[in-house]
Short mmCIF file of C-alpha atoms in Angstrom, two decimals:
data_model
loop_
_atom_site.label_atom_id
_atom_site.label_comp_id
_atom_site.label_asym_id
_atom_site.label_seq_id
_atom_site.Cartn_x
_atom_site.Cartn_y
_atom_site.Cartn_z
CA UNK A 320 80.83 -174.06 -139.05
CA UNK A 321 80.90 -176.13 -142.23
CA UNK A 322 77.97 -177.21 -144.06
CA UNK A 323 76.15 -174.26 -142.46
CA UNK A 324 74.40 -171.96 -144.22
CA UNK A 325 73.02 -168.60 -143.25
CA UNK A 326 69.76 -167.59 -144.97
CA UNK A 327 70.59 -166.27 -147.91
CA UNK A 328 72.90 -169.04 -148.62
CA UNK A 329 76.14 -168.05 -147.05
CA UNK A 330 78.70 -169.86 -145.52
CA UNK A 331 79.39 -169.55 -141.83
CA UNK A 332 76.35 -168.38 -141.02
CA UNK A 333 73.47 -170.70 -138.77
CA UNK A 334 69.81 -170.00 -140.07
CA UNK A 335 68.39 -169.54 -136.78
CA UNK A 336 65.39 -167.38 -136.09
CA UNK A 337 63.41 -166.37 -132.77
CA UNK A 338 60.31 -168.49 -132.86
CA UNK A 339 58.56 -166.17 -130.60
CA UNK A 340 58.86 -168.98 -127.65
CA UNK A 341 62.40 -167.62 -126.61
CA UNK A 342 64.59 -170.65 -128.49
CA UNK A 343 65.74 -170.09 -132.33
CA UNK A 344 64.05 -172.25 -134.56
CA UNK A 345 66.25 -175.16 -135.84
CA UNK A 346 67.89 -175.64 -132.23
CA UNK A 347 66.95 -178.38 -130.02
CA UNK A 348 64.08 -177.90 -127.15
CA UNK A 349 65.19 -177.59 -123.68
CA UNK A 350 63.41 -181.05 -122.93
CA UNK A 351 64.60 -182.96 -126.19
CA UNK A 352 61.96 -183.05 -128.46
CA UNK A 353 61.34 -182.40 -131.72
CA UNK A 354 58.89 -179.68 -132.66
CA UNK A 355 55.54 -181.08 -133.35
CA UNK A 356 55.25 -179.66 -136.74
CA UNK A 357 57.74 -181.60 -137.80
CA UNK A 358 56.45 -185.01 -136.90
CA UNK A 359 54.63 -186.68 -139.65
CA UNK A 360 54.89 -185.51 -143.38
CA UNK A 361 51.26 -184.68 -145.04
CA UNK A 362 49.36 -186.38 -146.12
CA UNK A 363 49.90 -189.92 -144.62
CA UNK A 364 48.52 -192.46 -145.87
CA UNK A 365 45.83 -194.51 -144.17
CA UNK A 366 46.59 -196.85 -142.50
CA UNK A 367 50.22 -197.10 -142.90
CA UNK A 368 50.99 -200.47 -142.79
CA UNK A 369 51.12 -202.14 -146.64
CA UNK A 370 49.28 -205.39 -145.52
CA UNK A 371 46.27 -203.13 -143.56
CA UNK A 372 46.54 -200.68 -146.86
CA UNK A 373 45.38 -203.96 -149.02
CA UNK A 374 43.22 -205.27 -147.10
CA UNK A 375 41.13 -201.81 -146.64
CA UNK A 376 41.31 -201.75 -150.41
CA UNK A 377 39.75 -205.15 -150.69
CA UNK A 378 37.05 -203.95 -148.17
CA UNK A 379 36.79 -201.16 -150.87
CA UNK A 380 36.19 -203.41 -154.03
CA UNK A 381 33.64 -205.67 -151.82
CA UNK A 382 31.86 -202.53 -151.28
CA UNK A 383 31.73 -201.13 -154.81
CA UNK A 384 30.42 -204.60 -156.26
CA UNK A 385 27.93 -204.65 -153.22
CA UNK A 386 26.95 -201.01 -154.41
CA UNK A 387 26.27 -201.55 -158.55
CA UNK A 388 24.16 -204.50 -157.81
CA UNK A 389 22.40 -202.66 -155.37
CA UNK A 390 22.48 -199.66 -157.61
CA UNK A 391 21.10 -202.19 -160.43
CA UNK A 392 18.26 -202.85 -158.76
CA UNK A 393 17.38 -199.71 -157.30
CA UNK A 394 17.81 -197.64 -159.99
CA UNK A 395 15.17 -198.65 -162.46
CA UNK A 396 12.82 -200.12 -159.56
CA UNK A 397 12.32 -195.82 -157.84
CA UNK A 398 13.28 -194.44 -161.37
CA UNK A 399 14.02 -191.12 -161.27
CA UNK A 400 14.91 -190.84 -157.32
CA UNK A 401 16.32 -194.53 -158.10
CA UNK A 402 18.49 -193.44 -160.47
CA UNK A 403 20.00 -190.58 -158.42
CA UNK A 404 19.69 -192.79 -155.25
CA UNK A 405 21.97 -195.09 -157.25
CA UNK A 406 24.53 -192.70 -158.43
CA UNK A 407 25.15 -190.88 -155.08
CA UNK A 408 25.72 -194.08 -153.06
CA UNK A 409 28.11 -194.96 -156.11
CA UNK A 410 29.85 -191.11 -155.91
CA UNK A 411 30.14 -191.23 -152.11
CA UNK A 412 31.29 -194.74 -152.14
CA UNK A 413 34.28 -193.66 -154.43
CA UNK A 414 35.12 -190.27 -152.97
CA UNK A 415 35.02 -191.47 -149.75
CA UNK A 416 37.62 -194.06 -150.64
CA UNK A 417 39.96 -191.52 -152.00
CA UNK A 418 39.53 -189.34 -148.63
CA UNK A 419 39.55 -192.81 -146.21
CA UNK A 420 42.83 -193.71 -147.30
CA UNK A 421 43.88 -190.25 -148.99
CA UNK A 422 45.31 -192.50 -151.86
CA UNK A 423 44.15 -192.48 -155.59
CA UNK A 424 43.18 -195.97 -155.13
CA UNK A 425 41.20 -195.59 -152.86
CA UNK A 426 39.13 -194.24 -154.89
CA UNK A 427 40.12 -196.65 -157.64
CA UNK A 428 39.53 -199.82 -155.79
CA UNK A 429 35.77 -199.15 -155.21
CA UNK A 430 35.42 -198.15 -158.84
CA UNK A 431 36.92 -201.24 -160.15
CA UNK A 432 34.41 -203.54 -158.36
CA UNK A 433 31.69 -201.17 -159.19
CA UNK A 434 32.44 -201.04 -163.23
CA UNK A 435 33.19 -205.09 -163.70
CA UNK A 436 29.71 -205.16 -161.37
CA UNK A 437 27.74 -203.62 -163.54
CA UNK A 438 29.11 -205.03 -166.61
CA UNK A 439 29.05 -208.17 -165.75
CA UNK A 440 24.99 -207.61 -165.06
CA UNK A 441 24.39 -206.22 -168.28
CA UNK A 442 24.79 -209.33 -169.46
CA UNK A 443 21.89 -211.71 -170.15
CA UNK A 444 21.20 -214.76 -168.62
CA UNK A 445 20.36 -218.27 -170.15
CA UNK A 446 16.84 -218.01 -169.15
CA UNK A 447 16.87 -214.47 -171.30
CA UNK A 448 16.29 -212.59 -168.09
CA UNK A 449 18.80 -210.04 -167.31
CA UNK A 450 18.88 -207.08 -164.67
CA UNK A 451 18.83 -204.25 -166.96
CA UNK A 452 15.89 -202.93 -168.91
CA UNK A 453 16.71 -201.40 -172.12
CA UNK A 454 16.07 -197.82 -171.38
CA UNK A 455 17.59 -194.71 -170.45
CA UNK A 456 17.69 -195.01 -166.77
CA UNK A 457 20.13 -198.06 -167.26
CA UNK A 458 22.36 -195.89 -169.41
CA UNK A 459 22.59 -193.10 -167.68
CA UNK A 460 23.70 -195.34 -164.54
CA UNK A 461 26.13 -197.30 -166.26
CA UNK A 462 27.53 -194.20 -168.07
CA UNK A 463 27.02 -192.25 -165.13
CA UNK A 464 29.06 -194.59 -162.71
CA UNK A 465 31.31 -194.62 -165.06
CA UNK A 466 32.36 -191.49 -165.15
CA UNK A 467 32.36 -190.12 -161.87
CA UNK A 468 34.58 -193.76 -160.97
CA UNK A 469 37.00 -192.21 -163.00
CA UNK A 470 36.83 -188.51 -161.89
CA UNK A 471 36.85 -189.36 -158.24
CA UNK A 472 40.10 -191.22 -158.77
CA UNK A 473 41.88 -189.60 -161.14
CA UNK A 474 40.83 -185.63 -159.15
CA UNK A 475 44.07 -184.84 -157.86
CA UNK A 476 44.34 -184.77 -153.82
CA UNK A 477 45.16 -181.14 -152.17
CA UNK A 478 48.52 -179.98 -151.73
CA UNK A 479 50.29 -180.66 -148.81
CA UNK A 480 50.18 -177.30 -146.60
CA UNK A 481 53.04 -175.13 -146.55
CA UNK A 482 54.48 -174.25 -142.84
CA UNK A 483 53.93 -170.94 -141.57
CA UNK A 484 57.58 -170.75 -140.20
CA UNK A 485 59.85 -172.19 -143.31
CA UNK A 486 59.22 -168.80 -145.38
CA UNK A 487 58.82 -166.35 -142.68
#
């Protein structure tokens, strides 16, 4: 009986409780196998492999610079609906990142193509044409985009849940 504890902490006692199924929990099933509860700690991330990980978050950054210059060009072209055409896609696009691969970067990666996007189409060209107008639909977008780039990846993800049986 060493190393066992009971469950208030004492010595040379097991911390086994009736699970309701017959068996007390912390013994092994009649069959072999682990309870299911106890499979897979939460949350995972998605997908677990490091190379499939990288290569959904370079899926991610294709998608957010595919989104600001659409964005761009939608925003001031519908202006108002444009505009908040514009900065849903962009918020979904990001949040939806965070929740695909339940990561922070997720939600990062999207926002980084998104922000060097759309400053890197502020910019004029040679001709003197560029794809912003100077008003306030173009800032609000920019600024806009922005911001809710950063809150969607920097909003912290939920807690993991606690199990009904460990405090029982």
């Amino acid at each position: 009986m060493s190393g066992e504890r009971g469950p208030w902490g004492e010595p040379g006692k097991q911390n086994k409780r009736d699970d309701g199924g017959g068996r007390a929990q912390g013994s092994p099933r009649a069959d072999g196998a682990e309870s299911a509860r106890e499979e897979a700690p939460w949350p995972t991330k998605v997908p677990a492999s490091r190379a499939a990980r990288l290569l959904v978050y370079l899926v991610l950054v294709l998608l957010g610079v595919l989104t600001s210059a659409a964005g761009a060009l939608v925003q001031s072209g519908w202006f108002p609906g444009g505009l908040l055409l514009a900065l849903a896609g962009a918020v979904g696009l990001f949040w939806g990142g965070g929740k695909l691969c339940r990561t922070r970067v997720g939600a990062a990666a999207p926002g980084i193509g998104w922000i060097v996007t759309a400053f890197l189409l502020t910019a004029p060209r040679p001709e003197g044409d560029f794809v912003f107008g100077a008003g306030i639909g173009s800032y609000v977008f920019l600024l806009g985009g922005v911001l809710a780039a950063v809150m969607c990846a920097t909003i912290a993800l939920p807690a993991p849940p606690v199990p009904g049986h460990k405090y029982r």
